């Protein structure tokens, strides 16, 4: 276990990317109890470098089995926030973990989300206990705290359970871990909106597939065979300029994904389903987006948020769901968009759907294989495999060299920046000095003409100068010649000084 210090200052895209891939052949699990503001109106996620680092981690991390990224779902429940507006929580590369209190209910701070995988214990109301853990402060003399709260406490518990899974079977891939969570999580709150999908998995927007159970996770890991490679299908980008209808009316868009569409990838069953869209609306929190999978399983991928009155809409934002996990990929997908706008301006203005596309992620695992794995996992729950010498073959993984240590540390970058600023200042100073020097030379070259002009002006003044103009003109040539000789001498001396 290692702590990576990234939140002691402004968190930039490059620092985030470095943290996601820090010693990724040594660190197996990255527990992230942080994310965008849970204020009910923020839409944010990883930027290009952070996204690339997450993808690189699951491809090359942990000797090719993939780094495990555990992400807290967020604590914006009081503001009706939803973790589908958190790009870390709705990424296909992360394990999004929510929280339940000690009585197994959804706490007041927890967020609903169609992309949540599971929940673990954390704090609840004022009369319920919080999580006990180590603390950096030693003021009480124990080095512990009884006040670890929120999904920030739930995510590390999930990371610890994943570590137990890897201890039993180190060759589990990052997707194996996601599958085992979906196969083993248990229902924990009868009041939640539990729905059973077409593959027999139960899921709710409040608790994901359910509460994590270390015993079930480890026993399933013992008998788990790696799933086939990840494949995907992406539809065309549909460009339009369609008004979003006011609820209870809906803007409906359907897309039929045929067997021929999936033939090239070989996809049979689903894991993640995402919809990327651009929507304009003066108060984007008024828009509700629902996705219906071919089995009829519905997912609220874009929940309403009363505090989100941002007029920028959604610009190429990706919503995701795991509620169709294990279902057949072939069939008709339906997108329903409605506007729950206020009667007063500016929110009562019409929003528009500008563009959208559908992306399916899954594998070539047949639907029958999903059902067989469900039976195998349940058979392993009595511990007979865990307590025996039973062991599946575990490949050693790829021989991937450790990450290259970049010479551009933060200290080196600061030094190079200061050096560049000094070089720029010196260049500007030298350029200015040369420019002024050339201007002085031009002034000296203009002296004879200026002197002659001055003398001509003097000729026009008074009767006495008119009478002596003849004499002045006779001497003018000699004076000009003398002035030119004096100027040439000055220039010669100046150039000699410069040469020395």
Short mmCIF file of C-alpha atoms in Angstrom, two decimals:
data_model
loop_
_atom_site.label_atom_id
_atom_site.label_comp_id
_atom_site.label_asym_id
_atom_site.label_seq_id
_atom_site.Cartn_x
_atom_site.Cartn_y
_atom_site.Cartn_z
CA UNK A 1 0.00 0.00 0.00
CA UNK A 2 1.39 3.40 -0.95
CA UNK A 3 0.09 6.93 -0.56
CA UNK A 4 0.48 9.24 -3.54
CA UNK A 5 0.47 12.90 -2.60
CA UNK A 6 -1.43 14.84 -5.25
CA UNK A 7 -3.96 16.92 -3.31
CA UNK A 8 -1.49 19.18 -1.48
CA UNK A 9 -1.86 21.82 -4.19
CA UNK A 10 -3.65 22.52 -7.47
CA UNK A 11 -4.35 19.21 -9.22
CA UNK A 12 -3.45 19.54 -12.89
CA UNK A 13 -4.16 17.09 -15.68
CA UNK A 14 -0.54 15.98 -15.89
CA UNK A 15 -0.22 15.44 -12.13
CA UNK A 16 -3.40 13.38 -12.18
CA UNK A 17 -2.09 11.25 -15.05
CA UNK A 18 1.21 10.66 -13.26
CA UNK A 19 -0.66 9.59 -10.11
CA UNK A 20 -2.88 7.11 -12.00
CA UNK A 21 0.18 5.37 -13.46
CA UNK A 22 2.58 5.79 -10.53
CA UNK A 23 4.60 2.54 -10.20
CA UNK A 24 1.83 0.64 -11.94
CA UNK A 25 3.87 -2.57 -11.94
CA UNK A 26 4.12 -2.36 -8.14
CA UNK A 27 0.82 -0.75 -7.10
CA UNK A 28 -2.09 -3.04 -7.95
CA UNK A 29 -5.03 -1.03 -6.60
CA UNK A 30 -5.62 2.73 -6.66
CA UNK A 31 -8.24 3.93 -4.17
CA UNK A 32 -9.55 7.37 -5.09
CA UNK A 33 -11.68 9.07 -2.43
CA UNK A 34 -11.81 12.35 -4.33
CA UNK A 35 -13.42 13.81 -7.42
CA UNK A 36 -15.31 16.84 -8.75
CA UNK A 37 -17.35 19.02 -6.41
CA UNK A 38 -20.50 17.29 -5.14
CA UNK A 39 -22.54 20.50 -5.23
CA UNK A 40 -25.42 19.47 -7.45
CA UNK A 41 -24.41 21.53 -10.46
CA UNK A 42 -20.86 20.51 -11.46
CA UNK A 43 -20.19 18.39 -14.55
CA UNK A 44 -16.55 17.39 -14.68
CA UNK A 45 -14.20 14.45 -15.06
CA UNK A 46 -10.72 13.45 -16.14
CA UNK A 47 -9.16 15.55 -18.87
CA UNK A 48 -7.28 14.09 -21.87
CA UNK A 49 -4.12 13.05 -20.02
CA UNK A 50 -6.10 11.63 -17.10
CA UNK A 51 -8.32 9.62 -19.45
CA UNK A 52 -5.29 8.29 -21.29
CA UNK A 53 -3.65 7.32 -17.99
CA UNK A 54 -6.73 5.37 -16.87
CA UNK A 55 -6.84 3.51 -20.17
CA UNK A 56 -3.10 2.85 -20.11
CA UNK A 57 -3.36 1.58 -16.53
CA UNK A 58 -5.97 -1.08 -17.33
CA UNK A 59 -4.01 -2.17 -20.40
CA UNK A 60 -0.42 -2.27 -19.12
CA UNK A 61 -0.70 -2.07 -15.33
CA UNK A 62 -0.16 -5.06 -13.05
CA UNK A 63 1.81 -7.05 -15.64
CA UNK A 64 -0.94 -6.69 -18.22
CA UNK A 65 -3.84 -7.77 -15.98
CA UNK A 66 -4.75 -4.11 -15.46
CA UNK A 67 -4.60 -1.66 -12.59
CA UNK A 68 -7.69 -1.60 -10.37
CA UNK A 69 -9.13 1.90 -9.93
CA UNK A 70 -11.65 2.14 -7.06
CA UNK A 71 -13.57 5.43 -7.08
CA UNK A 72 -15.94 6.90 -4.49
CA UNK A 73 -19.35 7.69 -5.96
CA UNK A 74 -19.61 11.06 -4.20
CA UNK A 75 -21.32 12.76 -1.26
CA UNK A 76 -23.74 15.11 -3.03
CA UNK A 77 -26.96 13.43 -1.95
CA UNK A 78 -28.19 16.50 -0.09
CA UNK A 79 -27.98 18.44 -3.36
CA UNK A 80 -29.60 15.67 -5.42
CA UNK A 81 -26.31 15.13 -7.20
CA UNK A 82 -25.71 12.07 -9.37
CA UNK A 83 -22.40 10.36 -10.05
CA UNK A 84 -23.11 10.15 -13.78
CA UNK A 85 -22.02 13.79 -13.85
CA UNK A 86 -18.67 12.66 -12.42
CA UNK A 87 -16.40 11.48 -15.22
CA UNK A 88 -14.31 9.37 -12.85
CA UNK A 89 -17.32 7.54 -11.42
CA UNK A 90 -18.99 6.78 -14.75
CA UNK A 91 -15.83 5.60 -16.52
CA UNK A 92 -15.79 2.00 -17.72
CA UNK A 93 -12.26 1.68 -16.31
CA UNK A 94 -13.21 2.34 -12.68
CA UNK A 95 -15.07 0.51 -9.93
CA UNK A 96 -17.56 3.01 -8.54
CA UNK A 97 -18.43 2.38 -4.90
CA UNK A 98 -21.22 3.98 -2.89
CA UNK A 99 -22.09 3.75 0.80
CA UNK A 100 -24.66 2.30 3.19
CA UNK A 101 -24.93 2.99 6.90
CA UNK A 102 -24.55 0.30 9.55
CA UNK A 103 -28.21 -0.62 9.11
CA UNK A 104 -27.74 -1.20 5.39
CA UNK A 105 -29.68 1.86 4.24
CA UNK A 106 -28.75 4.66 1.88
CA UNK A 107 -27.23 7.56 3.88
CA UNK A 108 -28.39 11.13 3.42
CA UNK A 109 -25.18 12.10 1.58
CA UNK A 110 -25.09 9.19 -0.89
CA UNK A 111 -25.72 9.74 -4.60
CA UNK A 112 -27.82 7.66 -6.95
CA UNK A 113 -26.17 6.46 -10.11
CA UNK A 114 -26.76 4.00 -12.96
CA UNK A 115 -23.01 3.40 -13.30
CA UNK A 116 -22.45 2.41 -9.64
CA UNK A 117 -21.16 -1.14 -9.17
CA UNK A 118 -21.64 -1.71 -5.43
CA UNK A 119 -21.72 -0.26 -1.91
CA UNK A 120 -19.86 -0.86 1.35
CA UNK A 121 -20.34 0.33 4.92
CA UNK A 122 -19.73 3.91 5.97
CA UNK A 123 -21.24 6.56 8.23
CA UNK A 124 -24.92 7.42 8.45
CA UNK A 125 -27.05 9.72 10.53
CA UNK A 126 -26.05 11.47 13.75
CA UNK A 127 -27.07 8.49 15.90
CA UNK A 128 -25.13 5.94 13.83
CA UNK A 129 -21.48 5.07 14.03
CA UNK A 130 -18.82 6.17 11.57
CA UNK A 131 -15.76 4.26 10.38
CA UNK A 132 -12.74 3.74 12.63
CA UNK A 133 -9.38 4.04 10.91
CA UNK A 134 -5.85 5.35 11.33
CA UNK A 135 -5.36 9.09 11.48
CA UNK A 136 -2.50 11.42 10.68
CA UNK A 137 -3.17 13.44 13.82
CA UNK A 138 -1.69 12.15 17.08
CA UNK A 139 -3.29 14.74 19.36
CA UNK A 140 -5.44 12.15 21.13
CA UNK A 141 -2.46 9.86 21.54
CA UNK A 142 -4.01 6.90 19.68
CA UNK A 143 -3.28 7.68 16.03
CA UNK A 144 -6.86 6.66 15.22
CA UNK A 145 -10.13 8.36 14.39
CA UNK A 146 -13.75 7.34 14.81
CA UNK A 147 -14.97 9.96 12.37
CA UNK A 148 -14.10 8.62 8.92
CA UNK A 149 -17.26 9.24 6.91
CA UNK A 150 -18.89 9.35 3.50
CA UNK A 151 -18.10 7.43 0.36
CA UNK A 152 -14.49 8.41 1.02
CA UNK A 153 -14.56 5.73 3.72
CA UNK A 154 -16.50 3.22 1.62
CA UNK A 155 -14.09 3.16 -1.33
CA UNK A 156 -11.02 2.08 0.72
CA UNK A 157 -13.03 -0.79 2.24
CA UNK A 158 -13.85 -1.97 -1.26
CA UNK A 159 -10.19 -1.65 -2.26
CA UNK A 160 -9.23 -3.85 0.70
CA UNK A 161 -11.70 -6.53 -0.39
CA UNK A 162 -10.29 -6.42 -3.92
CA UNK A 163 -6.82 -6.91 -2.42
CA UNK A 164 -8.08 -10.11 -0.75
CA UNK A 165 -9.36 -11.30 -4.14
CA UNK A 166 -5.98 -10.69 -5.76
CA UNK A 167 -4.25 -12.49 -2.89
CA UNK A 168 -6.27 -15.61 -3.73
CA UNK A 169 -5.95 -15.23 -7.50
CA UNK A 170 -3.36 -12.63 -8.63
CA UNK A 171 -4.13 -13.08 -12.32
CA UNK A 172 -7.63 -11.62 -12.14
CA UNK A 173 -7.97 -8.89 -14.75
CA UNK A 174 -9.54 -5.53 -14.04
CA UNK A 175 -12.68 -6.73 -15.80
CA UNK A 176 -12.68 -10.02 -13.87
CA UNK A 177 -12.91 -7.95 -10.68
CA UNK A 178 -15.89 -6.00 -12.06
CA UNK A 179 -17.62 -9.22 -13.08
CA UNK A 180 -17.10 -10.88 -9.70
CA UNK A 181 -18.56 -7.83 -7.96
CA UNK A 182 -21.66 -8.02 -10.18
CA UNK A 183 -21.95 -11.78 -9.57
CA UNK A 184 -21.52 -11.71 -5.77
CA UNK A 185 -22.95 -8.41 -4.41
CA UNK A 186 -26.03 -8.86 -2.23
CA UNK A 187 -29.25 -6.86 -1.88
CA UNK A 188 -29.16 -4.71 1.23
CA UNK A 189 -32.14 -2.36 1.30
CA UNK A 190 -35.65 -3.48 0.44
CA UNK A 191 -36.80 0.12 -0.07
CA UNK A 192 -34.41 0.72 -2.98
CA UNK A 193 -35.55 0.55 -6.61
CA UNK A 194 -34.23 -2.97 -7.23
CA UNK A 195 -34.76 -4.34 -10.73
CA UNK A 196 -33.67 -7.70 -12.12
CA UNK A 197 -32.28 -7.39 -15.64
CA UNK A 198 -32.44 -9.85 -18.51
CA UNK A 199 -29.39 -11.77 -17.27
CA UNK A 200 -30.68 -12.23 -13.73
CA UNK A 201 -28.58 -9.51 -12.04
CA UNK A 202 -30.31 -7.23 -9.54
CA UNK A 203 -29.35 -3.56 -9.57
CA UNK A 204 -30.61 -0.33 -8.04
CA UNK A 205 -29.64 3.28 -8.67
CA UNK A 206 -29.00 3.65 -4.92
CA UNK A 207 -26.79 0.59 -4.27
CA UNK A 208 -25.51 -0.72 -7.60
CA UNK A 209 -25.48 -4.53 -7.68
CA UNK A 210 -25.60 -4.51 -3.90
CA UNK A 211 -23.38 -4.67 -0.86
CA UNK A 212 -19.90 -6.15 -1.13
CA UNK A 213 -19.22 -9.29 0.88
CA UNK A 214 -15.58 -10.26 1.37
CA UNK A 215 -16.39 -13.94 1.84
CA UNK A 216 -18.35 -14.14 -1.40
CA UNK A 217 -15.76 -12.14 -3.33
CA UNK A 218 -12.84 -14.32 -2.26
CA UNK A 219 -14.64 -17.63 -2.82
CA UNK A 220 -15.74 -16.53 -6.29
CA UNK A 221 -12.21 -15.36 -7.11
CA UNK A 222 -10.87 -18.81 -6.24
CA UNK A 223 -12.86 -20.51 -9.03
CA UNK A 224 -13.05 -17.65 -11.52
CA UNK A 225 -11.75 -18.11 -15.04
CA UNK A 226 -10.81 -14.94 -16.91
CA UNK A 227 -13.46 -13.47 -19.14
CA UNK A 228 -12.82 -13.00 -22.88
CA UNK A 229 -11.21 -9.83 -24.19
CA UNK A 230 -13.14 -6.57 -24.09
CA UNK A 231 -14.85 -5.66 -27.35
CA UNK A 232 -16.98 -2.68 -28.27
CA UNK A 233 -19.51 -1.43 -30.79
CA UNK A 234 -19.98 2.24 -31.59
CA UNK A 235 -22.82 3.65 -33.59
CA UNK A 236 -22.61 6.55 -35.98
CA UNK A 237 -22.84 10.07 -34.60
CA UNK A 238 -26.38 11.26 -35.21
CA UNK A 239 -26.49 14.99 -35.92
CA UNK A 240 -29.79 16.78 -35.37
CA UNK A 241 -31.42 19.94 -34.10
CA UNK A 242 -34.46 18.53 -32.35
CA UNK A 243 -36.37 20.36 -29.59
CA UNK A 244 -36.64 18.53 -26.26
CA UNK A 245 -40.28 18.09 -25.32
CA UNK A 246 -41.69 19.15 -21.97
CA UNK A 247 -42.62 16.34 -19.58
CA UNK A 248 -44.80 14.22 -19.70
CA UNK A 249 -43.99 14.28 -23.41
CA UNK A 250 -40.62 12.85 -24.40
CA UNK A 251 -38.13 13.07 -27.22
CA UNK A 252 -37.57 9.43 -28.19
CA UNK A 253 -34.69 8.07 -30.24
CA UNK A 254 -34.28 4.37 -31.00
CA UNK A 255 -31.40 2.42 -32.48
CA UNK A 256 -31.53 -1.23 -33.49
CA UNK A 257 -28.21 -3.05 -33.12
CA UNK A 258 -28.35 -6.14 -35.31
CA UNK A 259 -26.28 -9.31 -35.31
CA UNK A 260 -24.51 -8.05 -38.42
CA UNK A 261 -23.51 -4.87 -36.57
CA UNK A 262 -21.92 -6.96 -33.82
CA UNK A 263 -20.40 -9.58 -36.11
CA UNK A 264 -17.10 -7.77 -36.62
CA UNK A 265 -16.44 -7.38 -32.89
CA UNK A 266 -17.93 -10.71 -31.91
CA UNK A 267 -19.84 -9.18 -29.00
CA UNK A 268 -22.47 -11.40 -27.42
CA UNK A 269 -23.17 -9.98 -23.95
CA UNK A 270 -23.03 -6.52 -22.41
CA UNK A 271 -21.00 -4.96 -19.63
CA UNK A 272 -21.12 -1.16 -19.91
CA UNK A 273 -23.44 0.88 -22.13
CA UNK A 274 -22.65 4.55 -22.76
CA UNK A 275 -24.37 7.39 -24.57
CA UNK A 276 -22.37 10.46 -25.60
CA UNK A 277 -24.45 13.51 -26.43
CA UNK A 278 -24.52 17.25 -26.88
CA UNK A 279 -27.56 19.09 -25.53
CA UNK A 280 -28.27 22.81 -25.32
CA UNK A 281 -30.54 24.10 -22.58
CA UNK A 282 -30.71 27.33 -20.52
CA UNK A 283 -31.01 25.24 -17.31
CA UNK A 284 -29.47 21.85 -18.05
CA UNK A 285 -30.52 20.42 -14.67
CA UNK A 286 -34.11 20.34 -15.94
CA UNK A 287 -33.30 17.64 -18.49
CA UNK A 288 -33.85 13.96 -17.67
CA UNK A 289 -32.32 11.22 -19.82
CA UNK A 290 -33.41 7.57 -19.68
CA UNK A 291 -31.87 4.65 -21.58
CA UNK A 292 -33.82 1.45 -22.21
CA UNK A 293 -31.87 -1.69 -23.14
CA UNK A 294 -33.29 -4.41 -25.42
CA UNK A 295 -34.49 -6.45 -22.40
CA UNK A 296 -36.57 -3.49 -21.19
CA UNK A 297 -34.18 -2.63 -18.35
CA UNK A 298 -34.31 1.14 -17.77
CA UNK A 299 -31.48 3.35 -16.54
CA UNK A 300 -31.71 6.99 -15.48
CA UNK A 301 -28.39 8.04 -16.95
CA UNK A 302 -29.10 11.77 -16.75
CA UNK A 303 -30.95 12.64 -13.55
CA UNK A 304 -32.59 15.99 -12.89
CA UNK A 305 -30.72 18.41 -10.63
CA UNK A 306 -32.61 21.45 -9.38
CA UNK A 307 -29.44 23.36 -8.52
CA UNK A 308 -27.91 22.93 -11.97
CA UNK A 309 -29.00 26.07 -13.83
CA UNK A 310 -25.96 26.15 -16.08
CA UNK A 311 -26.76 27.43 -19.58
CA UNK A 312 -23.85 25.64 -21.27
CA UNK A 313 -25.77 22.36 -21.55
CA UNK A 314 -23.88 19.11 -22.10
CA UNK A 315 -21.02 19.31 -24.54
CA UNK A 316 -20.07 15.85 -25.81
CA UNK A 317 -20.66 14.37 -22.34
CA UNK A 318 -20.71 10.60 -21.84
CA UNK A 319 -23.37 8.99 -19.63
CA UNK A 320 -23.06 5.32 -18.69
CA UNK A 321 -24.93 2.43 -17.08
CA UNK A 322 -24.13 -1.07 -15.81
CA UNK A 323 -27.76 -2.06 -15.30
CA UNK A 324 -27.75 -4.14 -18.52
CA UNK A 325 -24.77 -6.26 -17.37
CA UNK A 326 -24.74 -9.77 -18.84
CA UNK A 327 -27.67 -9.17 -21.18
CA UNK A 328 -27.60 -9.93 -24.89
CA UNK A 329 -26.14 -7.04 -26.84
CA UNK A 330 -28.36 -7.47 -29.87
CA UNK A 331 -31.63 -5.57 -29.97
CA UNK A 332 -33.22 -2.15 -29.84
CA UNK A 333 -31.89 0.60 -27.57
CA UNK A 334 -34.20 3.51 -26.77
CA UNK A 335 -33.23 6.96 -25.54
CA UNK A 336 -35.90 9.07 -23.82
CA UNK A 337 -35.23 12.75 -23.11
CA UNK A 338 -37.69 15.04 -21.35
CA UNK A 339 -37.63 18.61 -20.09
CA UNK A 340 -38.89 19.25 -16.55
CA UNK A 341 -38.43 22.99 -16.95
CA UNK A 342 -39.73 25.75 -14.73
CA UNK A 343 -42.53 28.04 -15.86
CA UNK A 344 -40.45 31.20 -15.46
CA UNK A 345 -37.61 32.38 -17.72
CA UNK A 346 -34.90 31.63 -18.58
CA UNK A 347 -35.41 27.94 -17.76
CA UNK A 348 -38.65 27.72 -19.73
CA UNK A 349 -36.79 28.19 -23.01
CA UNK A 350 -36.64 25.18 -25.31
CA UNK A 351 -33.61 22.89 -25.12
CA UNK A 352 -32.32 20.95 -28.11
CA UNK A 353 -30.62 17.65 -28.81
CA UNK A 354 -27.67 18.45 -31.09
CA UNK A 355 -25.98 15.06 -31.49
CA UNK A 356 -25.63 11.64 -29.86
CA UNK A 357 -24.03 8.24 -30.26
CA UNK A 358 -24.34 4.85 -28.56
CA UNK A 359 -21.38 2.72 -27.47
CA UNK A 360 -21.62 -0.87 -26.21
CA UNK A 361 -18.86 -2.59 -24.23
CA UNK A 362 -18.91 -6.33 -23.64
CA UNK A 363 -17.34 -9.60 -24.66
CA UNK A 364 -17.83 -12.71 -26.74
CA UNK A 365 -19.08 -14.57 -23.65
CA UNK A 366 -22.32 -16.24 -24.62
CA UNK A 367 -25.49 -15.67 -22.65
CA UNK A 368 -25.45 -19.34 -21.61
CA UNK A 369 -21.92 -18.91 -20.25
CA UNK A 370 -23.13 -16.04 -18.05
CA UNK A 371 -25.81 -18.29 -16.54
CA UNK A 372 -23.30 -21.12 -16.01
CA UNK A 373 -20.92 -18.78 -14.20
CA UNK A 374 -23.72 -17.65 -11.92
CA UNK A 375 -24.30 -21.27 -10.89
CA UNK A 376 -20.58 -21.91 -10.39
CA UNK A 377 -20.19 -18.84 -8.17
CA UNK A 378 -23.09 -19.86 -5.95
CA UNK A 379 -21.71 -23.39 -5.63
CA UNK A 380 -18.40 -21.96 -4.40
CA UNK A 381 -19.99 -20.00 -1.54
CA UNK A 382 -19.70 -22.88 0.96
CA UNK A 383 -15.92 -22.42 1.02
CA UNK A 384 -15.02 -25.90 -0.20
CA UNK A 385 -12.67 -24.53 -2.86
CA UNK A 386 -11.16 -21.87 -0.64
CA UNK A 387 -10.25 -24.32 2.13
CA UNK A 388 -8.81 -26.95 -0.20
CA UNK A 389 -5.77 -27.21 -2.41
CA UNK A 390 -7.93 -26.49 -5.44
CA UNK A 391 -6.25 -24.01 -7.73
CA UNK A 392 -6.81 -22.90 -11.29
CA UNK A 393 -3.86 -22.20 -13.54
CA UNK A 394 -2.73 -18.59 -13.18
CA UNK A 395 -0.55 -17.21 -16.00
CA UNK A 396 2.43 -15.12 -14.89
CA UNK A 397 1.46 -12.05 -16.87
CA UNK A 398 3.45 -9.97 -19.28
CA UNK A 399 7.02 -8.88 -18.70
CA UNK A 400 6.34 -5.16 -18.89
CA UNK A 401 9.25 -2.91 -17.84
CA UNK A 402 8.57 -0.37 -15.13
CA UNK A 403 7.57 3.10 -16.21
CA UNK A 404 10.38 5.29 -17.50
CA UNK A 405 11.44 7.79 -14.88
CA UNK A 406 11.02 11.15 -16.51
CA UNK A 407 13.91 13.60 -16.04
CA UNK A 408 11.38 16.44 -15.99
CA UNK A 409 10.58 16.53 -12.30
CA UNK A 410 8.71 19.48 -10.84
CA UNK A 411 11.99 21.02 -9.62
CA UNK A 412 13.61 20.63 -13.02
CA UNK A 413 10.60 22.14 -14.75
CA UNK A 414 10.68 25.15 -12.43
CA UNK A 415 14.40 25.63 -13.12
CA UNK A 416 13.86 25.40 -16.88
CA UNK A 417 11.02 27.90 -16.63
CA UNK A 418 13.18 30.41 -14.74
CA UNK A 419 16.03 29.84 -17.19
CA UNK A 420 13.72 30.44 -20.12
CA UNK A 421 12.38 33.65 -18.57
CA UNK A 422 15.95 34.91 -18.00
CA UNK A 423 16.93 34.06 -21.58
CA UNK A 424 13.86 35.88 -22.90
CA UNK A 425 14.62 38.97 -20.81
CA UNK A 426 18.27 39.01 -21.93
CA UNK A 427 17.27 38.62 -25.60
CA UNK A 428 14.86 41.54 -25.34
CA UNK A 429 17.49 43.67 -23.60
CA UNK A 430 20.14 42.90 -26.22
CA UNK A 431 17.70 43.57 -29.09
CA UNK A 432 16.73 46.91 -27.57
CA UNK A 433 20.36 47.89 -27.07
CA UNK A 434 21.29 47.09 -30.68
CA UNK A 435 18.25 49.00 -31.95
CA UNK A 436 19.11 52.12 -29.96
CA UNK A 437 22.76 51.95 -31.08
CA UNK A 438 21.75 51.83 -34.74
CA UNK A 439 19.42 54.78 -34.18
CA UNK A 440 22.34 56.84 -32.78
CA UNK A 441 24.47 56.08 -35.86
CA UNK A 442 21.69 57.24 -38.14
CA UNK A 443 21.48 60.46 -36.15
CA UNK A 444 25.19 61.09 -36.65
CA UNK A 445 24.93 60.44 -40.38
CA UNK A 446 22.21 63.10 -40.61
CA UNK A 447 24.32 65.84 -38.98
CA UNK A 448 25.68 67.49 -42.22
CA UNK A 449 22.22 67.91 -43.70
CA UNK A 450 20.83 69.25 -40.43
CA UNK A 451 23.70 71.77 -40.17
CA UNK A 452 23.16 72.98 -43.74
CA UNK A 453 19.43 73.37 -43.08
CA UNK A 454 20.15 75.43 -40.01
CA UNK A 455 22.46 77.73 -42.03
CA UNK A 456 19.83 78.18 -44.76
CA UNK A 457 17.32 79.28 -42.15
CA UNK A 458 19.80 81.81 -40.85
CA UNK A 459 20.17 83.29 -44.39
CA UNK A 460 16.51 84.33 -44.38
CA UNK A 461 16.85 86.42 -41.26
CA UNK A 462 17.68 90.19 -41.37
CA UNK A 463 19.25 92.50 -43.90
CA UNK A 464 22.75 91.96 -42.60
CA UNK A 465 22.71 88.26 -43.33
CA UNK A 466 21.41 88.90 -46.85
CA UNK A 467 24.36 91.19 -47.48
CA UNK A 468 26.79 88.53 -46.24
CA UNK A 469 25.15 85.57 -47.97
CA UNK A 470 27.74 85.54 -50.72
CA UNK A 471 30.54 85.12 -48.27
CA UNK A 472 28.69 82.41 -46.44
CA UNK A 473 28.03 80.45 -49.64
CA UNK A 474 31.70 80.61 -50.59
CA UNK A 475 32.69 79.11 -47.27
CA UNK A 476 29.81 76.63 -47.15
CA UNK A 477 31.48 74.01 -49.29
CA UNK A 478 34.59 74.04 -47.17
CA UNK A 479 32.57 73.83 -43.96
CA UNK A 480 30.50 70.93 -45.29
CA UNK A 481 33.66 69.16 -46.29
CA UNK A 482 35.20 69.79 -42.90
CA UNK A 483 32.03 68.61 -41.16
CA UNK A 484 32.01 65.46 -43.25
CA UNK A 485 35.65 64.79 -42.42
CA UNK A 486 34.97 65.31 -38.72
CA UNK A 487 31.96 62.96 -38.86
CA UNK A 488 33.98 60.30 -40.64
CA UNK A 489 36.64 60.55 -37.96
CA UNK A 490 34.02 60.13 -35.25
CA UNK A 491 32.52 57.11 -36.99
CA UNK A 492 35.93 55.53 -37.49
CA UNK A 493 36.71 55.94 -33.82
CA UNK A 494 33.33 54.48 -32.81
CA UNK A 495 33.81 51.39 -34.98
CA UNK A 496 37.29 50.89 -33.61
CA UNK A 497 35.92 50.94 -30.09
CA UNK A 498 33.29 48.37 -31.00
CA UNK A 499 35.86 46.13 -32.66
CA UNK A 500 38.07 46.15 -29.59
#
